[in-house]
mmCIF file of C-alpha atoms and ligand atoms in Angstrom:
data_model
loop_
_atom_site.group_PDB
_atom_site.id
_atom_site.type_symbol
_atom_site.label_atom_id
_atom_site.label_comp_id
_atom_site.label_asym_id
_atom_site.label_seq_id
_atom_site.Cartn_x
_atom_site.Cartn_y
_atom_site.Cartn_z
ATOM 1 C CA UNK A 1 -86.483 -93.838 32.995
ATOM 2 C CA UNK A 2 -84.481 -91.107 34.763
ATOM 3 C CA UNK A 3 -81.738 -89.574 32.626
ATOM 4 C CA UNK A 4 -78.627 -88.695 34.632
ATOM 5 C CA UNK A 5 -75.392 -86.914 33.824
ATOM 6 C CA UNK A 6 -72.318 -87.785 35.864
ATOM 7 C CA UNK A 7 -69.556 -85.245 36.497
ATOM 8 C CA UNK A 8 -66.293 -86.781 37.718
ATOM 9 C CA UNK A 9 -65.464 -90.450 37.300
ATOM 10 C CA UNK A 10 -62.639 -90.858 39.810
ATOM 11 C CA UNK A 11 -62.735 -93.037 42.932
ATOM 12 C CA UNK A 12 -66.404 -92.548 43.824
ATOM 13 C CA UNK A 13 -67.651 -91.371 40.419
ATOM 14 C CA UNK A 14 -66.686 -94.704 38.834
ATOM 15 C CA UNK A 15 -68.944 -96.470 41.344
ATOM 16 C CA UNK A 16 -71.844 -94.126 40.509
ATOM 17 C CA UNK A 17 -71.181 -94.744 36.789
ATOM 18 C CA UNK A 18 -71.319 -98.508 37.155
ATOM 19 C CA UNK A 19 -74.450 -98.416 39.321
ATOM 20 C CA UNK A 20 -76.263 -96.099 36.877
ATOM 21 C CA UNK A 21 -75.264 -98.256 33.882
ATOM 22 C CA UNK A 22 -76.501 -101.413 35.649
ATOM 23 C CA UNK A 23 -79.823 -99.959 36.821
ATOM 24 C CA UNK A 24 -82.913 -100.766 34.736
ATOM 25 C CA UNK A 25 -84.641 -97.452 35.567
ATOM 26 C CA UNK A 26 -81.647 -95.122 35.061
ATOM 27 C CA UNK A 27 -79.898 -93.915 31.913
ATOM 28 C CA UNK A 28 -76.390 -92.451 31.864
ATOM 29 C CA UNK A 29 -77.024 -89.506 29.525
ATOM 30 C CA UNK A 30 -73.432 -88.275 29.560
ATOM 31 C CA UNK A 31 -70.158 -88.034 31.459
ATOM 32 C CA UNK A 32 -68.558 -84.685 32.241
ATOM 33 C CA UNK A 33 -64.851 -84.914 33.046
ATOM 34 C CA UNK A 34 -61.956 -82.802 31.754
ATOM 35 C CA UNK A 35 -59.887 -85.994 31.533
ATOM 36 C CA UNK A 36 -61.015 -87.806 28.326
ATOM 37 C CA UNK A 37 -59.550 -91.051 29.707
ATOM 38 C CA UNK A 38 -62.321 -90.901 32.333
ATOM 39 C CA UNK A 39 -65.091 -90.973 29.691
ATOM 40 C CA UNK A 40 -66.858 -94.251 28.909
ATOM 41 C CA UNK A 41 -67.421 -96.159 25.651
ATOM 42 C CA UNK A 42 -70.957 -95.654 24.328
ATOM 43 C CA UNK A 43 -71.700 -92.738 26.681
ATOM 44 C CA UNK A 44 -71.471 -89.136 25.379
ATOM 45 C CA UNK A 45 -68.419 -87.483 26.951
ATOM 46 C CA UNK A 46 -67.898 -83.778 27.652
ATOM 47 C CA UNK A 47 -64.961 -81.795 29.019
ATOM 48 C CA UNK A 48 -67.209 -79.367 30.902
ATOM 49 C CA UNK A 49 -70.844 -78.907 31.894
ATOM 50 C CA UNK A 50 -71.090 -75.923 29.528
ATOM 51 C CA UNK A 51 -70.460 -78.286 26.581
ATOM 52 C CA UNK A 52 -73.261 -80.722 27.447
ATOM 53 C CA UNK A 53 -75.785 -80.859 24.606
ATOM 54 C CA UNK A 54 -77.889 -83.876 25.615
ATOM 55 C CA UNK A 55 -81.168 -83.911 27.540
ATOM 56 C CA UNK A 56 -81.050 -84.950 31.196
ATOM 57 C CA UNK A 57 -83.157 -84.760 34.364
ATOM 58 C CA UNK A 58 -80.389 -84.581 36.897
ATOM 59 C CA UNK A 59 -76.656 -84.699 37.479
ATOM 60 C CA UNK A 60 -74.459 -86.557 39.941
ATOM 61 C CA UNK A 61 -71.466 -84.445 40.979
ATOM 62 C CA UNK A 62 -68.527 -86.633 42.028
ATOM 63 C CA UNK A 63 -65.854 -84.004 41.493
ATOM 64 C CA UNK A 64 -63.280 -82.496 43.896
ATOM 65 C CA UNK A 65 -64.942 -80.754 46.819
ATOM 66 C CA UNK A 66 -63.933 -77.231 45.755
ATOM 67 C CA UNK A 67 -65.895 -77.629 42.499
ATOM 68 C CA UNK A 68 -69.188 -78.662 44.152
ATOM 69 C CA UNK A 69 -70.603 -75.150 44.577
ATOM 70 C CA UNK A 70 -69.798 -73.731 41.108
ATOM 71 C CA UNK A 71 -70.924 -76.925 39.351
ATOM 72 C CA UNK A 72 -74.131 -77.239 41.414
ATOM 73 C CA UNK A 73 -75.040 -73.605 40.734
ATOM 74 C CA UNK A 74 -74.359 -74.079 36.985
ATOM 75 C CA UNK A 75 -76.417 -77.284 36.935
ATOM 76 C CA UNK A 76 -79.328 -75.691 38.829
ATOM 77 C CA UNK A 77 -79.335 -72.790 36.356
ATOM 78 C CA UNK A 78 -79.721 -75.390 33.577
ATOM 79 C CA UNK A 79 -82.747 -76.837 35.405
ATOM 80 C CA UNK A 80 -80.954 -79.988 36.491
ATOM 81 C CA UNK A 81 -81.631 -81.639 39.850
ATOM 82 C CA UNK A 82 -78.362 -82.392 41.642
ATOM 83 C CA UNK A 83 -76.965 -85.236 43.716
ATOM 84 C CA UNK A 84 -73.636 -83.900 44.971
ATOM 85 C CA UNK A 85 -71.058 -85.941 46.810
ATOM 86 C CA UNK A 86 -70.172 -85.068 50.363
ATOM 87 C CA UNK A 87 -68.992 -82.681 51.700
ATOM 88 C CA UNK A 88 -71.756 -80.507 50.276
ATOM 89 C CA UNK A 89 -69.173 -77.752 49.691
ATOM 90 C CA UNK A 90 -65.811 -76.500 50.903
ATOM 91 C CA UNK A 91 -67.383 -73.732 53.034
ATOM 92 C CA UNK A 92 -70.703 -73.095 54.780
ATOM 93 C CA UNK A 93 -71.136 -69.966 52.652
ATOM 94 C CA UNK A 94 -70.858 -72.010 49.453
ATOM 95 C CA UNK A 95 -73.338 -74.571 50.797
ATOM 96 C CA UNK A 96 -75.845 -71.756 51.304
ATOM 97 C CA UNK A 97 -75.133 -70.413 47.771
ATOM 98 C CA UNK A 98 -76.022 -73.886 46.469
ATOM 99 C CA UNK A 99 -79.224 -74.090 48.534
ATOM 100 C CA UNK A 100 -80.322 -70.662 47.253
ATOM 101 C CA UNK A 101 -79.577 -71.633 43.647
ATOM 102 C CA UNK A 102 -81.824 -74.687 44.080
ATOM 103 C CA UNK A 103 -84.598 -72.475 45.514
ATOM 104 C CA UNK A 104 -84.204 -69.906 42.728
ATOM 105 C CA UNK A 105 -84.335 -72.464 39.914
ATOM 106 C CA UNK A 106 -86.922 -74.829 41.395
ATOM 107 C CA UNK A 107 -84.620 -77.855 41.521
ATOM 108 C CA UNK A 108 -83.517 -80.115 44.370
ATOM 109 C CA UNK A 109 -79.975 -80.549 45.626
ATOM 110 C CA UNK A 110 -79.347 -83.837 47.454
ATOM 111 C CA UNK A 111 -76.070 -84.584 49.210
ATOM 112 C CA UNK A 112 -74.400 -87.983 49.033
ATOM 113 C CA UNK A 113 -74.544 -89.055 52.653
ATOM 114 C CA UNK A 114 -75.387 -92.484 51.322
ATOM 115 C CA UNK A 115 -75.124 -94.278 54.677
ATOM 116 C CA UNK A 116 -78.628 -93.006 55.466
ATOM 117 C CA UNK A 117 -79.746 -95.406 52.733
ATOM 118 C CA UNK A 118 -77.909 -98.387 54.242
ATOM 119 C CA UNK A 119 -80.444 -100.992 55.461
ATOM 120 C CA UNK A 120 -78.424 -101.639 58.644
ATOM 121 C CA UNK A 121 -78.264 -97.915 59.470
ATOM 122 C CA UNK A 122 -82.005 -97.624 58.935
ATOM 123 C CA UNK A 123 -82.594 -100.662 61.182
ATOM 124 C CA UNK A 124 -80.288 -99.145 63.837
ATOM 125 C CA UNK A 125 -82.291 -95.911 63.733
ATOM 126 C CA UNK A 126 -85.504 -97.919 64.216
ATOM 127 C CA UNK A 127 -84.017 -99.767 67.210
ATOM 128 C CA UNK A 128 -82.847 -96.517 68.833
ATOM 129 C CA UNK A 129 -86.174 -94.746 68.162
ATOM 130 C CA UNK A 130 -88.191 -97.729 69.434
ATOM 131 C CA UNK A 131 -86.969 -97.227 72.999
ATOM 132 C CA UNK A 132 -85.608 -100.799 73.162
ATOM 133 C CA UNK A 133 -82.412 -99.539 74.828
ATOM 134 C CA UNK A 134 -84.232 -96.749 76.688
ATOM 135 C CA UNK A 135 -83.013 -93.182 76.272
ATOM 136 C CA UNK A 136 -79.584 -93.078 74.572
ATOM 137 C CA UNK A 137 -76.999 -91.523 76.900
ATOM 138 C CA UNK A 138 -73.572 -92.195 75.440
ATOM 139 C CA UNK A 139 -71.924 -93.829 72.453
ATOM 140 C CA UNK A 140 -68.453 -94.780 71.251
ATOM 141 C CA UNK A 141 -67.478 -94.808 67.576
ATOM 142 C CA UNK A 142 -64.265 -95.890 65.830
ATOM 143 C CA UNK A 143 -63.114 -95.147 62.301
ATOM 144 C CA UNK A 144 -59.601 -96.581 62.196
ATOM 145 C CA UNK A 145 -58.312 -97.590 58.743
ATOM 146 C CA UNK A 146 -54.965 -97.243 56.966
ATOM 147 C CA UNK A 147 -55.156 -95.633 53.529
ATOM 148 C CA UNK A 148 -52.339 -96.456 51.094
ATOM 149 C CA UNK A 149 -49.761 -93.685 50.665
ATOM 150 C CA UNK A 150 -50.595 -93.228 46.957
ATOM 151 C CA UNK A 151 -54.186 -92.255 47.913
ATOM 152 C CA UNK A 152 -52.668 -88.870 48.774
ATOM 153 C CA UNK A 153 -50.866 -88.391 45.446
ATOM 154 C CA UNK A 154 -53.913 -86.496 44.079
ATOM 155 C CA UNK A 155 -53.258 -82.774 44.692
ATOM 156 C CA UNK A 156 -56.542 -81.964 46.454
ATOM 157 C CA UNK A 157 -56.037 -84.784 48.984
ATOM 158 C CA UNK A 158 -52.606 -83.549 50.135
ATOM 159 C CA UNK A 159 -53.992 -80.907 52.527
ATOM 160 C CA UNK A 160 -56.809 -80.704 55.036
ATOM 161 C CA UNK A 161 -59.507 -81.714 52.496
ATOM 162 C CA UNK A 162 -57.830 -85.123 52.219
ATOM 163 C CA UNK A 163 -57.800 -85.748 55.986
ATOM 164 C CA UNK A 164 -60.183 -88.403 57.311
ATOM 165 C CA UNK A 165 -62.209 -85.666 59.034
ATOM 166 C CA UNK A 166 -63.776 -84.335 55.820
ATOM 167 C CA UNK A 167 -63.409 -87.621 53.903
ATOM 168 C CA UNK A 168 -64.691 -90.190 56.397
ATOM 169 C CA UNK A 169 -65.825 -88.737 59.736
ATOM 170 C CA UNK A 170 -68.273 -86.609 57.790
ATOM 171 C CA UNK A 171 -70.277 -89.792 57.100
ATOM 172 C CA UNK A 172 -70.146 -90.804 60.764
ATOM 173 C CA UNK A 173 -71.243 -87.338 61.926
ATOM 174 C CA UNK A 174 -74.157 -87.368 59.480
ATOM 175 C CA UNK A 175 -75.198 -90.832 60.690
ATOM 176 C CA UNK A 176 -74.975 -89.712 64.333
ATOM 177 C CA UNK A 177 -77.152 -86.667 63.457
ATOM 178 C CA UNK A 178 -79.678 -89.067 61.932
ATOM 179 C CA UNK A 179 -79.732 -90.987 65.231
ATOM 180 C CA UNK A 180 -79.375 -88.256 67.876
ATOM 181 C CA UNK A 181 -80.299 -84.867 66.357
ATOM 182 C CA UNK A 182 -78.107 -81.776 66.139
ATOM 183 C CA UNK A 183 -74.610 -81.386 67.605
ATOM 184 C CA UNK A 184 -74.362 -78.712 70.297
ATOM 185 C CA UNK A 185 -70.716 -79.085 71.438
ATOM 186 C CA UNK A 186 -67.465 -80.274 69.848
ATOM 187 C CA UNK A 187 -64.111 -80.816 71.542
ATOM 188 C CA UNK A 188 -61.088 -82.882 70.598
ATOM 189 C CA UNK A 189 -57.453 -83.395 69.715
ATOM 190 C CA UNK A 190 -55.747 -84.262 66.434
ATOM 191 C CA UNK A 191 -52.244 -85.027 65.228
ATOM 192 C CA UNK A 192 -50.287 -85.749 62.068
ATOM 193 C CA UNK A 193 -48.292 -88.989 62.258
ATOM 194 C CA UNK A 194 -47.624 -89.240 58.533
ATOM 195 C CA UNK A 195 -45.223 -86.618 57.193
ATOM 196 C CA UNK A 196 -48.031 -84.478 55.786
ATOM 197 C CA UNK A 197 -49.736 -81.106 56.088
ATOM 198 C CA UNK A 198 -52.941 -82.597 57.432
ATOM 199 C CA UNK A 199 -54.020 -84.479 60.554
ATOM 200 C CA UNK A 200 -54.475 -88.246 60.212
ATOM 201 C CA UNK A 201 -55.303 -89.294 63.772
ATOM 202 C CA UNK A 202 -57.439 -87.862 66.530
ATOM 203 C CA UNK A 203 -60.258 -88.134 68.986
ATOM 204 C CA UNK A 204 -63.267 -85.976 69.598
ATOM 205 C CA UNK A 205 -66.288 -85.737 71.838
ATOM 206 C CA UNK A 206 -69.644 -84.595 70.484
ATOM 207 C CA UNK A 207 -72.714 -83.639 72.495
ATOM 208 C CA UNK A 208 -76.124 -83.861 70.781
ATOM 209 C CA UNK A 209 -79.216 -81.838 71.609
ATOM 210 C CA UNK A 210 -81.042 -85.014 72.689
ATOM 211 C CA UNK A 211 -78.494 -85.254 75.520
ATOM 212 C CA UNK A 212 -76.249 -87.955 74.031
ATOM 213 C CA UNK A 213 -72.459 -87.703 74.346
ATOM 214 C CA UNK A 214 -70.360 -89.561 71.740
ATOM 215 C CA UNK A 215 -66.627 -90.231 71.750
ATOM 216 C CA UNK A 216 -65.015 -90.762 68.349
ATOM 217 C CA UNK A 217 -61.547 -92.222 67.638
ATOM 218 C CA UNK A 218 -60.399 -91.637 64.082
ATOM 219 C CA UNK A 219 -57.318 -92.336 61.976
ATOM 220 C CA UNK A 220 -56.392 -93.151 58.383
ATOM 221 C CA UNK A 221 -52.934 -94.349 59.484
ATOM 222 C CA UNK A 222 -53.741 -97.643 61.231
ATOM 223 C CA UNK A 223 -54.838 -100.944 59.620
ATOM 224 C CA UNK A 224 -57.547 -102.109 62.057
ATOM 225 C CA UNK A 225 -60.762 -104.056 61.356
ATOM 226 C CA UNK A 226 -62.845 -101.240 62.925
ATOM 227 C CA UNK A 227 -64.660 -98.772 60.720
ATOM 228 C CA UNK A 228 -68.030 -98.466 58.996
ATOM 229 C CA UNK A 229 -66.960 -99.774 55.586
ATOM 230 C CA UNK A 230 -64.996 -102.729 57.024
ATOM 231 C CA UNK A 231 -67.777 -103.628 59.435
ATOM 232 C CA UNK A 232 -70.611 -103.441 56.900
ATOM 233 C CA UNK A 233 -68.775 -104.545 53.743
ATOM 234 C CA UNK A 234 -70.237 -101.446 52.086
ATOM 235 C CA UNK A 235 -67.188 -100.623 49.937
ATOM 236 C CA UNK A 236 -65.947 -103.018 47.253
ATOM 237 C CA UNK A 237 -62.435 -101.671 47.969
ATOM 238 C CA UNK A 238 -62.351 -102.563 51.693
ATOM 239 C CA UNK A 239 -62.409 -106.164 53.007
ATOM 240 C CA UNK A 240 -65.437 -107.094 55.101
ATOM 241 C CA UNK A 241 -64.376 -107.713 58.733
ATOM 242 C CA UNK A 242 -67.901 -107.716 60.219
ATOM 243 C CA UNK A 243 -66.521 -106.051 63.370
ATOM 244 C CA UNK A 244 -68.621 -103.604 65.346
ATOM 245 C CA UNK A 245 -67.402 -99.997 65.342
ATOM 246 C CA UNK A 246 -70.264 -98.187 67.091
ATOM 247 C CA UNK A 247 -71.715 -98.911 70.517
ATOM 248 C CA UNK A 248 -74.700 -96.984 71.831
ATOM 249 C CA UNK A 249 -75.603 -97.108 75.532
ATOM 250 C CA UNK A 250 -79.073 -96.229 76.788
ATOM 251 C CA UNK A 251 -80.899 -96.162 80.114
ATOM 252 C CA UNK A 252 -82.206 -99.733 79.585
ATOM 253 C CA UNK A 253 -79.594 -101.423 77.409
ATOM 254 C CA UNK A 254 -77.228 -101.023 74.511
ATOM 255 C CA UNK A 255 -76.815 -101.735 70.824
ATOM 256 C CA UNK A 256 -73.741 -102.564 68.737
ATOM 257 C CA UNK A 257 -73.370 -101.709 65.061
ATOM 258 C CA UNK A 258 -73.229 -103.091 62.401
ATOM 259 C CA UNK A 259 -73.990 -106.475 64.009
ATOM 260 C CA UNK A 260 -77.217 -104.947 65.409
ATOM 261 C CA UNK A 261 -76.636 -106.801 68.683
ATOM 262 C CA UNK A 262 -79.022 -105.437 71.298
ATOM 263 C CA UNK A 263 -78.096 -105.976 74.949
ATOM 264 C CA UNK A 264 -80.988 -105.823 77.409
ATOM 265 C CA UNK A 265 -82.562 -107.442 80.448
ATOM 266 C CA UNK A 266 -80.269 -106.065 83.156
ATOM 267 C CA UNK A 267 -81.600 -103.406 85.524
ATOM 268 C CA UNK A 268 -78.112 -102.728 86.948
ATOM 269 C CA UNK A 269 -74.533 -104.027 86.855
ATOM 270 C CA UNK A 270 -75.212 -107.033 89.122
ATOM 271 C CA UNK A 271 -77.606 -108.515 86.558
ATOM 272 C CA UNK A 272 -76.525 -110.239 83.371
ATOM 273 C CA UNK A 273 -77.545 -108.545 80.119
ATOM 274 C CA UNK A 274 -78.635 -110.806 77.267
ATOM 275 C CA UNK A 275 -77.755 -110.230 73.608
ATOM 276 C CA UNK A 276 -80.185 -110.443 70.725
ATOM 277 C CA UNK A 277 -79.007 -110.022 67.144
ATOM 278 C CA UNK A 278 -81.456 -108.175 64.898
ATOM 279 C CA UNK A 279 -81.713 -108.778 61.160
ATOM 280 C CA UNK A 280 -81.586 -106.222 58.345
ATOM 281 C CA UNK A 281 -82.377 -106.606 54.670
ATOM 282 C CA UNK A 282 -79.666 -106.439 52.004
ATOM 283 C CA UNK A 283 -79.171 -103.443 49.723
ATOM 284 C CA UNK A 284 -76.370 -101.328 48.279
ATOM 285 C CA UNK A 285 -76.630 -97.822 49.751
ATOM 286 C CA UNK A 286 -75.193 -96.039 46.687
ATOM 287 C CA UNK A 287 -77.828 -97.761 44.511
ATOM 288 C CA UNK A 288 -80.622 -96.997 46.981
ATOM 289 C CA UNK A 289 -79.426 -93.370 47.045
ATOM 290 C CA UNK A 290 -79.641 -93.188 43.215
ATOM 291 C CA UNK A 291 -83.168 -94.637 43.406
ATOM 292 C CA UNK A 292 -84.025 -91.980 46.010
ATOM 293 C CA UNK A 293 -82.596 -89.318 43.653
ATOM 294 C CA UNK A 294 -84.872 -90.619 40.881
ATOM 295 C CA UNK A 295 -87.844 -90.439 43.280
ATOM 296 C CA UNK A 296 -86.991 -86.838 44.192
ATOM 297 C CA UNK A 297 -86.563 -85.909 40.497
ATOM 298 C CA UNK A 298 -90.009 -87.387 39.794
ATOM 299 C CA UNK A 299 -91.564 -85.552 42.763
ATOM 300 C CA UNK A 300 -92.296 -88.823 44.596
ATOM 301 C CA UNK A 301 -90.064 -88.023 47.605
ATOM 302 C CA UNK A 302 -88.427 -85.203 49.539
ATOM 303 C CA UNK A 303 -84.650 -85.116 49.842
ATOM 304 C CA UNK A 304 -83.403 -87.176 52.779
ATOM 305 C CA UNK A 305 -80.331 -84.900 52.997
ATOM 306 C CA UNK A 306 -80.516 -81.530 51.246
ATOM 307 C CA UNK A 307 -77.805 -78.863 51.044
ATOM 308 C CA UNK A 308 -78.887 -77.116 54.263
ATOM 309 C CA UNK A 309 -78.994 -80.357 56.261
ATOM 310 C CA UNK A 310 -75.575 -81.357 54.910
ATOM 311 C CA UNK A 311 -74.285 -77.887 55.828
ATOM 312 C CA UNK A 312 -75.075 -78.672 59.481
ATOM 313 C CA UNK A 313 -72.900 -81.791 59.209
ATOM 314 C CA UNK A 314 -70.200 -79.722 57.486
ATOM 315 C CA UNK A 315 -70.331 -77.170 60.343
ATOM 316 C CA UNK A 316 -69.466 -79.950 62.823
ATOM 317 C CA UNK A 317 -66.684 -81.189 60.549
ATOM 318 C CA UNK A 318 -65.164 -77.702 60.348
ATOM 319 C CA UNK A 319 -65.245 -77.575 64.178
ATOM 320 C CA UNK A 320 -63.435 -80.934 64.365
ATOM 321 C CA UNK A 321 -60.858 -79.628 61.867
ATOM 322 C CA UNK A 322 -60.220 -76.762 64.292
ATOM 323 C CA UNK A 323 -59.020 -79.316 66.886
ATOM 324 C CA UNK A 324 -55.867 -79.627 64.779
ATOM 325 C CA UNK A 325 -53.131 -77.041 64.612
ATOM 326 C CA UNK A 326 -50.264 -77.881 62.275
HETATM 327 N N1 NAD B 401 -69.552 -90.915 49.347
HETATM 328 C C1 NAD B 401 -68.331 -91.419 49.483
HETATM 329 O O1 NAD B 401 -68.173 -92.469 50.117
HETATM 330 C C2 NAD B 401 -67.171 -90.739 48.835
HETATM 331 C C3 NAD B 401 -65.992 -91.462 48.632
HETATM 332 C C4 NAD B 401 -64.921 -90.814 48.016
HETATM 333 C C5 NAD B 401 -65.021 -89.480 47.650
HETATM 334 N N2 NAD B 401 -66.184 -88.796 47.903
HETATM 335 C C6 NAD B 401 -66.292 -87.373 47.512
HETATM 336 O O2 NAD B 401 -66.420 -87.352 46.099
HETATM 337 C C7 NAD B 401 -65.692 -86.234 45.547
HETATM 338 C C8 NAD B 401 -64.661 -86.791 44.557
HETATM 339 O O3 NAD B 401 -63.753 -87.602 45.270
HETATM 340 P P1 NAD B 401 -62.875 -88.727 44.516
HETATM 341 O O4 NAD B 401 -62.057 -89.345 45.583
HETATM 342 O O5 NAD B 401 -63.734 -89.580 43.671
HETATM 343 O O6 NAD B 401 -61.962 -87.777 43.588
HETATM 344 P P2 NAD B 401 -60.989 -88.206 42.383
HETATM 345 O O7 NAD B 401 -59.865 -87.221 42.416
HETATM 346 O O8 NAD B 401 -60.692 -89.663 42.449
HETATM 347 O O9 NAD B 401 -61.893 -87.958 41.068
HETATM 348 C C9 NAD B 401 -62.367 -86.679 40.716
HETATM 349 C C10 NAD B 401 -62.772 -86.687 39.250
HETATM 350 O O10 NAD B 401 -63.370 -85.421 38.944
HETATM 351 C C11 NAD B 401 -62.840 -84.965 37.699
HETATM 352 N N3 NAD B 401 -63.008 -83.497 37.661
HETATM 353 C C12 NAD B 401 -62.209 -82.547 38.202
HETATM 354 N N4 NAD B 401 -62.731 -81.317 37.981
HETATM 355 C C13 NAD B 401 -63.878 -81.501 37.274
HETATM 356 C C14 NAD B 401 -64.866 -80.628 36.736
HETATM 357 N N5 NAD B 401 -64.788 -79.295 36.917
HETATM 358 N N6 NAD B 401 -65.909 -81.168 36.060
HETATM 359 C C15 NAD B 401 -66.011 -82.506 35.888
HETATM 360 N N7 NAD B 401 -65.096 -83.391 36.387
HETATM 361 C C16 NAD B 401 -64.058 -82.886 37.071
HETATM 362 C C17 NAD B 401 -61.416 -85.473 37.688
HETATM 363 O O11 NAD B 401 -60.866 -85.513 36.375
HETATM 364 C C18 NAD B 401 -61.594 -86.871 38.279
HETATM 365 O O12 NAD B 401 -61.961 -87.815 37.281
HETATM 366 C C19 NAD B 401 -65.074 -85.496 46.729
HETATM 367 O O13 NAD B 401 -65.924 -84.425 47.084
HETATM 368 C C20 NAD B 401 -65.058 -86.534 47.844
HETATM 369 O O14 NAD B 401 -65.183 -85.948 49.134
HETATM 370 C C21 NAD B 401 -67.254 -89.408 48.463
#
């Protein structure tokens, strides 16, 4: 049994809470949230980490981004392993402070890029690595959803931290890093179409060190069926459209995601490519990520995404943010 604390039970923290409570191998040792209404019946509740007086092995931090570094450092000093939501921190400097705190106190800090635990993402990575489509050359990704206006009523979401760059594209960038390695170049454009002090719509081009160039169209102001959560049905809050939102083109074929449709058999444009749909097992990525956290706590696994890896994703995100000038 792995005993976990949970700090923050807002939008994503409530999902972590429910998954921990439902899991036979996990115990919710306590909830830390300054808002007592966010505590849970039967679970010890605390207003701050300093007040926690129950035993635990690790803590899930699902608090506003600016609190990730101070809370992770405090937790590490208490000997707690940490699973912190993305982005790892608000700045690269704070991400490094967190990584050093983990080193100093002999604990692990994992970052919640949970898509790496999605069975379809893992199957996609296998297809790309297998050479089925040859060497990947280019890809096209869409994340085009409309968030309700009241999503932005929370103070920390009003500015740049609430833009889809740090909230949503960060997952896509991490997934692309999983597939294609490190990003070497970032260029793009962004604009604000809502009356707000943050960009909501844009496009960018990323080059990866493996030689892949990816175009990304992103917006949280348009209600389309194209985006990771809609395509995969990963979020209980977003209807499942099953539409593809990522297409990867290689020297011998192509693959679409999340349908996992592989196109192959054509040597050039005069020949007809044939599609083959690949299967993937079922599994809830947030649950699989918690199980991975328990494995890391027990010393059975290394972190799939640690603070320094997540900092490389954050560095790309900060570059994309620079494509916007208010
Ligand atoms: N992995 C994902 O898909 C995903 C989705 C949404 C949000 N997030 C990330 O999770 C974090 C939280 O986002 P959210 O949308 O759930 O926020 P939210 O505003 O809905 O909830 C934040 C919660 O943290 C609590 N809180 C604030 N300060 C605290 C502190 N010092 N200690 C303990 N609790 C504190 C608040 O009372 C609130 O309950 C952000 O970093 C965000 O980027 C990740």
